[in-house]
Amino acid sequence: MIKREAQRLGFSFCGISKAEFLEEEAPRLEQWLKEKMHGEMSYMENHFDKRLDPRLLVPGAKSVISLLFNYYTTKEPINSDAPKISKYAWGEDYHHVVKGHLRSLADFIKINIGDIDGRAFVDSAPVLDKAWAKKSGLGWIGKNSNLINKEQGSFFFIAELIVDLELEPDGPIKDYCGTCTACIDACPTEAIVSPYVVDGSKCISYLTIELKNSIPISFEGKMDNWAFGCDVCQDVCPWNRFSKQHSEPLFQPKDTLMDMTHEQWHDISEEVFQALFKRSALKRSGYEGLKRNLKFLGTHKKNPDG
Ligand code: B12
Ligand code: SF4
Ligand code: SF4
């Protein structure tokens, strides 16, 4: 019933896990933090125990219902030399859009199953979203560290409902990366430091969105013209040949955004930014953050001779 309703609400895949301690992830998260791969994302240091055990986050939790929400689109910006914005940020901010659908699913469970207790999350709390989706059989975690679904690739947001309801769990599936290393080879900043391990502090997504200070000069010429986020390790992934156009009207990019030229980006005023990105995830970097990124791209262009 839950899975059928999730699909009706627009989620592409839904899987279930028992709410328990993430034993396999614990040493990996600890190591990642120890090696400072979170850079300045100090929020990743908080709530270590809760991040690994949903029962500490949601008292009485019995199950984790993981959900994938597709954001892939076949649309492309018109001007290939314009600074690039990651696909996930082309429409309205996914936190609000997906949360709305999640609440509807929680209401459905309450009406049809009973007065359950629980909480809804989408990239909004100390929860290892990918680990739960993997445990729930929605895909495997690839060498680029994203969750990949065998039928439709990785351009998904991951959300979950953590509930005090006992449900039949699904099992994990196997890893289908095989001998491929396309993402590792293509990463412009060599942020995939070993298979399955992304050094967040080197990732363009971190440098353009999360980092509040200046972008270190060592990334000069390596940003591949990305002004907000980066899609390279997903674009090159062979499993993303199976990605399908999303059907969420709120993720539809504005034509003005797709038509922007290199000059329009670099001359963008605060008024234009506010109008274009009113409800967008770009609000996270803000106008000043975007300007910093554009300036870095402008002044630290790749040497045309190599
Ligand atoms: C912090 C964060 C970032 C950081 C750090 C990235 C990272 N890989 O952790 C930065 C800012 C760089 C980032 C970038 C992006 N992010 Co982000 N991010 C998060 C966040 C908030 C936490 C992730 C986390 O816990 N990292 C901690 C480290 C330890 O985890 P990990 O890297 O996944 O490490 C695991 C694996 O490496 C594995 N592992 C380690 N060693 C080994 C060895 C073997 C043999 C194996 C099999 C596995 C394995 O175990 C680790 C623990 O589970 C989540 C939301 C959430 N609450 O979960 C979103 C999230 C992961 N991000 C997401 C997205 C979409 C992105 C971007 C694609 C955005 C963009 N286009 O710019 C990029 C992708 C970059 C990349 N290749 O990872 C989605 C991923 C969806 C998906 N299909 O997987 C999430 C889940 C948000 C959401 N709810 O939808 N992100
Ligand atoms: S998002 Fe870009 S910079 Fe980050 S790991 Fe993937 S390819 Fe590298
Ligand atoms: S590009 Fe290849 S190695 Fe990287 S995640 Fe995709 S299948 Fe795995």
Short mmCIF file of C-alpha atoms and ligand atoms in Angstrom, two decimals:
data_model
loop_
_atom_site.label_atom_id
_atom_site.label_comp_id
_atom_site.label_asym_id
_atom_site.label_seq_id
_atom_site.Cartn_x
_atom_site.Cartn_y
_atom_site.Cartn_z
CA MET A 1 0.00 0.00 0.00
CA ILE A 2 2.78 2.42 0.97
CA LYS A 3 4.83 1.69 -2.14
CA ARG A 4 1.82 2.08 -4.43
CA GLU A 5 0.91 5.41 -2.84
CA ALA A 6 4.55 6.61 -3.03
CA GLN A 7 4.50 5.96 -6.77
CA ARG A 8 1.17 7.76 -7.15
CA LEU A 9 2.65 10.76 -5.34
CA GLY A 10 5.54 10.98 -7.82
CA PHE A 11 8.32 8.98 -6.14
CA SER A 12 10.04 6.68 -8.65
CA PHE A 13 11.17 4.03 -6.17
CA CYS A 14 10.37 3.11 -2.58
CA GLY A 15 12.10 0.56 -0.35
CA ILE A 16 12.06 -0.35 3.32
CA SER A 17 14.71 -1.09 5.96
CA LYS A 18 14.64 -2.02 9.60
CA ALA A 19 15.66 1.01 11.70
CA GLU A 20 18.94 -0.08 13.25
CA PHE A 21 22.57 0.92 13.81
CA LEU A 22 24.51 1.32 10.53
CA GLU A 23 27.41 -0.91 11.45
CA GLU A 24 29.20 -0.91 8.08
CA GLU A 25 28.98 2.89 7.70
CA ALA A 26 30.21 3.79 11.20
CA PRO A 27 33.98 3.28 10.65
CA ARG A 28 33.78 4.84 7.16
CA LEU A 29 32.09 7.99 8.42
CA GLU A 30 34.56 8.20 11.29
CA GLN A 31 37.52 7.90 8.91
CA TRP A 32 36.04 10.45 6.48
CA LEU A 33 35.69 12.98 9.31
CA LYS A 34 39.12 12.15 10.71
CA GLU A 35 40.69 12.92 7.34
CA LYS A 36 38.78 16.25 7.25
CA MET A 37 37.06 15.33 3.99
CA HIS A 38 34.10 17.41 5.16
CA GLY A 39 36.21 20.59 4.85
CA GLU A 40 34.33 23.44 6.51
CA MET A 41 30.99 21.56 6.63
CA SER A 42 31.11 21.49 10.43
CA TYR A 43 27.50 20.24 10.57
CA MET A 44 28.86 16.86 9.42
CA GLU A 45 30.77 16.58 12.71
CA ASN A 46 27.60 16.94 14.75
CA HIS A 47 25.29 14.17 15.96
CA PHE A 48 27.68 11.34 15.06
CA ASP A 49 25.65 8.73 16.98
CA LYS A 50 22.26 9.92 15.72
CA ARG A 51 23.56 9.91 12.13
CA LEU A 52 24.32 6.23 12.47
CA ASP A 53 21.21 5.15 14.37
CA PRO A 54 17.75 6.50 13.45
CA ARG A 55 16.33 5.24 16.75
CA LEU A 56 18.32 7.98 18.51
CA LEU A 57 16.91 10.58 16.13
CA VAL A 58 13.29 9.39 16.16
CA PRO A 59 12.49 7.66 19.45
CA GLY A 60 10.60 4.41 18.92
CA ALA A 61 11.63 4.19 15.24
CA LYS A 62 11.10 0.73 13.74
CA SER A 63 11.40 1.27 9.98
CA VAL A 64 13.01 3.56 7.45
CA ILE A 65 10.97 4.08 4.27
CA SER A 66 13.42 5.30 1.59
CA LEU A 67 12.22 7.13 -1.49
CA LEU A 68 13.81 8.34 -4.73
CA PHE A 69 12.57 11.47 -6.48
CA ASN A 70 13.74 11.94 -10.07
CA TYR A 71 15.15 15.30 -11.22
CA TYR A 72 16.68 14.30 -14.55
CA THR A 73 15.80 16.39 -17.58
CA THR A 74 16.75 16.12 -21.23
CA LYS A 75 16.73 19.94 -21.50
CA GLU A 76 20.13 21.57 -21.93
CA PRO A 77 21.26 25.20 -21.69
CA ILE A 78 21.46 26.78 -25.15
CA ASN A 79 24.93 28.34 -24.78
CA SER A 80 27.64 25.76 -24.26
CA ASP A 81 30.18 28.37 -23.08
CA ALA A 82 27.87 29.74 -20.35
CA PRO A 83 28.85 28.92 -16.73
CA LYS A 84 27.24 25.65 -15.65
CA ILE A 85 24.62 25.07 -12.96
CA SER A 86 24.01 21.53 -11.73
CA LYS A 87 20.76 19.99 -13.02
CA TYR A 88 19.40 19.50 -9.54
CA ALA A 89 19.14 23.27 -9.09
CA TRP A 90 17.39 24.24 -12.32
CA GLY A 91 13.89 24.27 -10.87
CA GLU A 92 12.41 25.00 -7.46
CA ASP A 93 14.32 23.98 -4.35
CA TYR A 94 13.90 20.22 -3.92
CA HIS A 95 13.79 20.46 -0.14
CA HIS A 96 10.34 22.11 -0.31
CA VAL A 97 9.03 20.20 -3.32
CA VAL A 98 9.93 16.72 -2.06
CA LYS A 99 8.95 17.49 1.54
CA GLY A 100 5.41 18.27 0.34
CA HIS A 101 5.09 14.82 -1.28
CA LEU A 102 6.62 13.17 1.79
CA ARG A 103 4.02 14.77 4.07
CA SER A 104 1.26 13.48 1.80
CA LEU A 105 2.69 9.97 2.12
CA ALA A 106 2.85 10.28 5.93
CA ASP A 107 -0.81 11.43 5.99
CA PHE A 108 -1.80 8.48 3.80
CA ILE A 109 -0.14 6.06 6.24
CA LYS A 110 -1.90 7.68 9.20
CA ILE A 111 -5.31 7.53 7.53
CA ASN A 112 -5.00 4.03 6.11
CA ILE A 113 -2.78 2.19 8.56
CA GLY A 114 -3.10 3.91 11.89
CA ASP A 115 -1.89 6.69 14.11
CA ILE A 116 1.83 6.21 13.63
CA ASP A 117 4.59 8.46 14.87
CA GLY A 118 7.46 9.45 12.64
CA ARG A 119 9.41 12.14 10.85
CA ALA A 120 10.04 13.09 7.23
CA PHE A 121 13.51 13.91 5.93
CA VAL A 122 15.05 15.03 2.68
CA ASP A 123 18.66 16.11 3.11
CA SER A 124 17.43 17.85 6.23
CA ALA A 125 18.88 16.06 9.24
CA PRO A 126 21.77 13.90 10.43
CA VAL A 127 20.65 10.89 8.39
CA LEU A 128 22.84 8.97 5.94
CA ASP A 129 20.30 9.18 3.10
CA LYS A 130 22.33 7.09 0.63
CA ALA A 131 23.12 4.32 3.10
CA TRP A 132 19.41 3.85 3.85
CA ALA A 133 18.43 3.87 0.19
CA LYS A 134 21.11 1.25 -0.44
CA LYS A 135 19.94 -0.90 2.48
CA SER A 136 16.37 -0.62 1.18
CA GLY A 137 17.42 -2.10 -2.18
CA LEU A 138 16.91 1.07 -4.24
CA GLY A 139 20.39 0.87 -5.73
CA TRP A 140 24.06 0.55 -4.91
CA ILE A 141 26.51 3.26 -3.89
CA GLY A 142 28.79 3.78 -6.91
CA LYS A 143 32.48 4.65 -7.00
CA ASN A 144 31.42 8.30 -7.32
CA SER A 145 29.66 7.77 -3.96
CA ASN A 146 26.20 8.43 -5.38
CA LEU A 147 23.34 5.98 -5.10
CA ILE A 148 22.69 4.41 -8.49
CA ASN A 149 19.44 2.74 -9.45
CA LYS A 150 19.84 -0.06 -11.98
CA GLU A 151 16.76 0.97 -13.96
CA GLN A 152 17.14 4.76 -13.98
CA GLY A 153 20.63 5.88 -12.89
CA SER A 154 21.50 8.39 -10.18
CA PHE A 155 19.76 11.72 -10.90
CA PHE A 156 17.52 11.30 -7.87
CA PHE A 157 16.99 13.06 -4.59
CA ILE A 158 16.76 10.72 -1.65
CA ALA A 159 14.13 11.16 1.05
CA GLU A 160 12.89 9.04 3.90
CA LEU A 161 10.13 8.58 6.43
CA ILE A 162 11.36 7.18 9.73
CA VAL A 163 8.37 5.61 11.46
CA ASP A 164 7.47 3.61 14.56
CA LEU A 165 5.71 1.03 12.41
CA GLU A 166 7.12 -2.43 11.85
CA LEU A 167 7.27 -3.17 8.11
CA GLU A 168 8.64 -6.00 5.97
CA PRO A 169 12.22 -4.90 4.99
CA ASP A 170 13.67 -5.15 1.47
CA GLY A 171 17.24 -6.31 1.04
CA PRO A 172 20.23 -4.56 -0.59
CA ILE A 173 21.26 -5.30 -4.18
CA LYS A 174 24.76 -5.92 -5.55
CA ASP A 175 27.26 -3.34 -6.82
CA TYR A 176 27.20 -2.97 -10.62
CA CYS A 177 30.22 -0.65 -11.06
CA GLY A 178 32.40 -3.56 -12.13
CA THR A 179 35.76 -2.50 -13.58
CA CYS A 180 34.47 0.93 -14.68
CA THR A 181 36.39 3.99 -13.43
CA ALA A 182 34.80 6.65 -15.68
CA CYS A 183 33.80 8.93 -12.78
CA ILE A 184 37.23 8.76 -11.13
CA ASP A 185 38.96 9.53 -14.44
CA ALA A 186 36.63 12.42 -15.31
CA CYS A 187 36.44 14.29 -12.00
CA PRO A 188 37.96 17.72 -12.77
CA THR A 189 39.44 18.21 -9.27
CA GLU A 190 40.42 14.60 -8.49
CA ALA A 191 37.96 14.62 -5.61
CA ILE A 192 37.21 10.88 -5.90
CA VAL A 193 40.35 9.99 -4.01
CA SER A 194 39.74 6.24 -4.15
CA PRO A 195 36.81 4.15 -5.36
CA TYR A 196 33.70 5.02 -3.26
CA VAL A 197 35.45 7.82 -1.36
CA VAL A 198 34.84 11.48 -2.24
CA ASP A 199 36.98 14.06 -0.51
CA GLY A 200 34.21 16.61 -0.02
CA SER A 201 36.70 19.43 0.48
CA LYS A 202 37.94 18.96 -3.11
CA CYS A 203 34.55 18.54 -4.76
CA ILE A 204 33.34 21.40 -7.00
CA SER A 205 29.92 21.06 -5.40
CA TYR A 206 31.48 21.92 -2.03
CA LEU A 207 33.70 24.67 -3.43
CA THR A 208 30.81 26.43 -5.18
CA ILE A 209 28.00 25.85 -2.65
CA GLU A 210 29.17 24.94 0.83
CA LEU A 211 32.46 26.79 1.14
CA LYS A 212 31.95 30.22 2.67
CA ASN A 213 35.53 31.45 2.28
CA SER A 214 37.37 32.07 -0.98
CA ILE A 215 37.94 29.17 -3.35
CA PRO A 216 41.59 28.09 -2.88
CA ILE A 217 43.87 29.15 -5.71
CA SER A 218 44.98 25.50 -6.13
CA PHE A 219 41.67 24.93 -8.00
CA GLU A 220 42.64 27.47 -10.62
CA GLY A 221 41.75 26.16 -14.08
CA LYS A 222 40.13 23.03 -12.67
CA MET A 223 36.54 24.17 -12.17
CA ASP A 224 35.40 23.07 -15.64
CA ASN A 225 33.17 26.20 -15.83
CA TRP A 226 30.87 25.04 -12.99
CA ALA A 227 29.30 27.98 -11.14
CA PHE A 228 26.99 25.99 -8.85
CA GLY A 229 27.39 22.27 -8.15
CA CYS A 230 28.88 19.76 -10.59
CA ASP A 231 27.38 16.88 -12.59
CA VAL A 232 30.51 15.43 -14.18
CA CYS A 233 30.75 12.15 -12.22
CA GLN A 234 27.09 11.49 -12.96
CA ASP A 235 27.10 12.64 -16.59
CA VAL A 236 29.89 10.16 -17.42
CA CYS A 237 28.33 7.25 -15.54
CA PRO A 238 27.11 4.63 -18.02
CA TRP A 239 24.10 3.85 -15.81
CA ASN A 240 22.78 7.35 -16.45
CA ARG A 241 22.05 6.35 -20.03
CA PHE A 242 18.92 4.92 -18.45
CA SER A 243 17.85 8.22 -16.83
CA LYS A 244 14.33 9.34 -17.70
CA GLN A 245 12.78 12.80 -17.92
CA HIS A 246 11.20 13.78 -14.58
CA SER A 247 7.53 14.68 -14.40
CA GLU A 248 7.63 17.32 -11.66
CA PRO A 249 6.32 20.65 -13.03
CA LEU A 250 8.08 22.58 -10.24
CA PHE A 251 11.48 21.31 -11.46
CA GLN A 252 10.88 22.69 -14.96
CA PRO A 253 13.69 25.21 -15.65
CA LYS A 254 12.71 28.72 -16.73
CA ASP A 255 13.49 29.40 -20.40
CA THR A 256 15.33 32.59 -19.39
CA LEU A 257 17.72 30.44 -17.33
CA MET A 258 18.37 28.00 -20.18
CA ASP A 259 18.95 30.87 -22.63
CA MET A 260 21.49 32.84 -20.55
CA THR A 261 24.70 33.77 -22.28
CA HIS A 262 28.21 33.82 -20.87
CA GLU A 263 28.01 37.65 -20.64
CA GLN A 264 24.59 37.66 -18.97
CA TRP A 265 25.88 35.33 -16.26
CA HIS A 266 28.95 37.39 -15.57
CA ASP A 267 26.95 40.66 -15.51
CA ILE A 268 24.09 39.26 -13.41
CA SER A 269 22.62 41.85 -11.02
CA GLU A 270 21.12 41.09 -7.63
CA GLU A 271 17.62 41.94 -8.98
CA VAL A 272 17.94 39.45 -11.84
CA PHE A 273 19.34 36.82 -9.44
CA GLN A 274 16.39 37.28 -7.05
CA ALA A 275 13.85 37.06 -9.87
CA LEU A 276 15.44 34.03 -11.55
CA PHE A 277 16.16 32.04 -8.42
CA LYS A 278 13.27 33.07 -6.17
CA ARG A 279 12.49 29.54 -4.96
CA SER A 280 15.68 27.87 -6.10
CA ALA A 281 18.41 25.89 -4.34
CA LEU A 282 20.80 28.61 -5.56
CA LYS A 283 19.61 30.61 -2.57
CA ARG A 284 22.07 28.44 -0.60
CA SER A 285 25.09 30.14 -2.13
CA GLY A 286 23.15 33.42 -2.44
CA TYR A 287 23.93 36.24 -4.85
CA GLU A 288 27.32 36.95 -3.27
CA GLY A 289 28.32 33.27 -3.41
CA LEU A 290 27.36 32.98 -7.06
CA LYS A 291 29.27 36.17 -7.88
CA ARG A 292 32.34 34.78 -6.07
CA ASN A 293 32.12 31.59 -8.15
CA LEU A 294 31.65 33.46 -11.42
CA LYS A 295 34.54 35.73 -10.61
CA PHE A 296 36.75 32.71 -9.86
CA LEU A 297 35.79 31.14 -13.21
CA GLY A 298 36.39 34.43 -15.01
CA THR A 299 39.77 35.17 -13.55
CA HIS A 300 40.99 31.60 -13.29
CA LYS A 301 40.11 30.30 -16.74
CA LYS A 302 41.86 27.25 -18.07
CA ASN A 303 44.90 28.17 -20.10
CA PRO A 304 43.68 27.67 -23.72
CA ASP A 305 47.02 26.11 -24.61
CA GLY A 306 46.61 23.39 -22.07
C1 B12 B 1 27.74 16.29 2.77
C2 B12 B 1 27.06 16.09 1.42
C3 B12 B 1 27.75 16.48 0.28
C4 B12 B 1 29.21 16.92 0.30
C5 B12 B 1 30.12 15.68 0.46
C6 B12 B 1 29.83 14.58 -0.57
C7 B12 B 1 29.80 13.17 -0.03
N1 B12 B 1 30.02 12.23 -0.93
O1 B12 B 1 29.57 12.94 1.13
C8 B12 B 1 29.32 17.68 -1.05
C9 B12 B 1 29.01 19.15 -0.84
C10 B12 B 1 30.65 17.56 -1.74
C11 B12 B 1 28.17 17.05 -1.84
C12 B12 B 1 28.12 16.99 -3.21
C13 B12 B 1 27.08 16.41 -3.93
N2 B12 B 1 25.91 15.99 -3.44
CO1 B12 B 1 25.54 15.82 -1.53
N3 B12 B 1 25.10 15.46 0.25
C14 B12 B 1 25.76 15.55 1.36
C15 B12 B 1 24.91 15.03 2.54
C16 B12 B 1 24.35 16.24 3.29
C17 B12 B 1 25.63 14.10 3.50
C18 B12 B 1 26.45 12.98 2.82
C19 B12 B 1 27.26 12.22 3.82
O2 B12 B 1 26.74 11.77 4.81
N4 B12 B 1 28.59 12.12 3.59
C20 B12 B 1 29.46 11.47 4.53
C21 B12 B 1 30.36 10.51 3.80
C22 B12 B 1 31.16 9.68 4.81
O3 B12 B 1 29.51 9.65 3.12
P1 B12 B 1 29.79 9.15 1.65
O4 B12 B 1 30.72 10.01 0.91
O5 B12 B 1 28.51 8.85 1.02
O6 B12 B 1 30.60 7.86 2.04
C23 B12 B 1 30.03 6.60 1.99
C24 B12 B 1 30.67 5.80 0.84
O7 B12 B 1 31.87 6.43 0.46
C25 B12 B 1 30.85 4.45 1.48
N5 B12 B 1 32.21 3.92 1.41
C26 B12 B 1 33.33 4.42 1.93
N6 B12 B 1 34.35 3.60 1.72
C27 B12 B 1 33.88 2.56 1.03
C28 B12 B 1 34.51 1.44 0.55
C29 B12 B 1 33.75 0.50 -0.12
C30 B12 B 1 34.44 -0.71 -0.60
C31 B12 B 1 32.35 0.69 -0.31
C32 B12 B 1 31.53 -0.30 -1.06
C33 B12 B 1 31.74 1.85 0.16
C34 B12 B 1 32.51 2.75 0.84
O8 B12 B 1 30.56 4.55 2.88
C35 B12 B 1 30.44 5.89 3.26
C36 B12 B 1 29.43 6.04 4.38
O9 B12 B 1 28.13 5.63 3.97
C37 B12 B 1 23.79 14.23 1.78
C38 B12 B 1 22.40 14.28 2.42
C39 B12 B 1 22.28 13.30 3.58
N7 B12 B 1 21.73 13.77 4.68
O10 B12 B 1 22.67 12.16 3.46
C40 B12 B 1 23.78 14.88 0.36
C41 B12 B 1 23.60 13.96 -0.84
C42 B12 B 1 24.55 12.81 -0.68
N8 B12 B 1 24.06 14.78 -1.94
C43 B12 B 1 23.41 14.58 -3.05
C44 B12 B 1 23.76 15.17 -4.28
C45 B12 B 1 22.70 15.12 -5.39
C46 B12 B 1 25.02 15.76 -4.46
C47 B12 B 1 25.65 16.22 -5.79
C48 B12 B 1 25.35 15.32 -6.97
C49 B12 B 1 25.17 17.68 -6.06
C50 B12 B 1 25.77 18.33 -7.28
N9 B12 B 1 25.34 17.98 -8.47
O11 B12 B 1 26.61 19.19 -7.15
C51 B12 B 1 27.16 16.22 -5.41
C52 B12 B 1 27.83 14.86 -5.71
C53 B12 B 1 29.23 14.75 -5.28
C54 B12 B 1 29.65 13.30 -5.02
N10 B12 B 1 30.26 12.66 -6.00
O12 B12 B 1 29.43 12.78 -3.93
C55 B12 B 1 22.31 13.55 -2.88
C56 B12 B 1 22.76 12.22 -3.51
C57 B12 B 1 21.68 11.50 -4.31
C58 B12 B 1 22.19 10.19 -4.85
N11 B12 B 1 21.62 9.71 -5.94
O13 B12 B 1 23.08 9.58 -4.32
C59 B12 B 1 22.16 13.53 -1.28
C60 B12 B 1 21.79 12.17 -0.71
C61 B12 B 1 21.08 14.57 -0.92
C62 B12 B 1 19.65 14.03 -1.11
N12 B12 B 1 18.94 13.76 -0.04
O14 B12 B 1 19.19 13.81 -2.20
N13 B12 B 1 27.25 16.51 -1.00
S1 SF4 B 2 30.62 16.33 -8.35
FE1 SF4 B 2 32.27 16.96 -9.79
S2 SF4 B 2 33.99 17.59 -8.48
FE2 SF4 B 2 32.55 16.44 -7.18
S3 SF4 B 2 33.28 14.33 -7.20
FE3 SF4 B 2 31.80 14.49 -8.86
S4 SF4 B 2 33.00 15.04 -10.68
FE4 SF4 B 2 34.28 15.42 -8.90
S1 SF4 B 3 31.02 5.94 -13.64
FE1 SF4 B 3 31.46 3.74 -13.50
S2 SF4 B 3 32.63 3.50 -11.59
FE2 SF4 B 3 31.65 5.52 -11.53
S3 SF4 B 3 29.75 5.17 -10.43
FE3 SF4 B 3 29.27 4.96 -12.62
S4 SF4 B 3 29.49 2.75 -13.05
FE4 SF4 B 3 30.48 3.15 -11.06
#
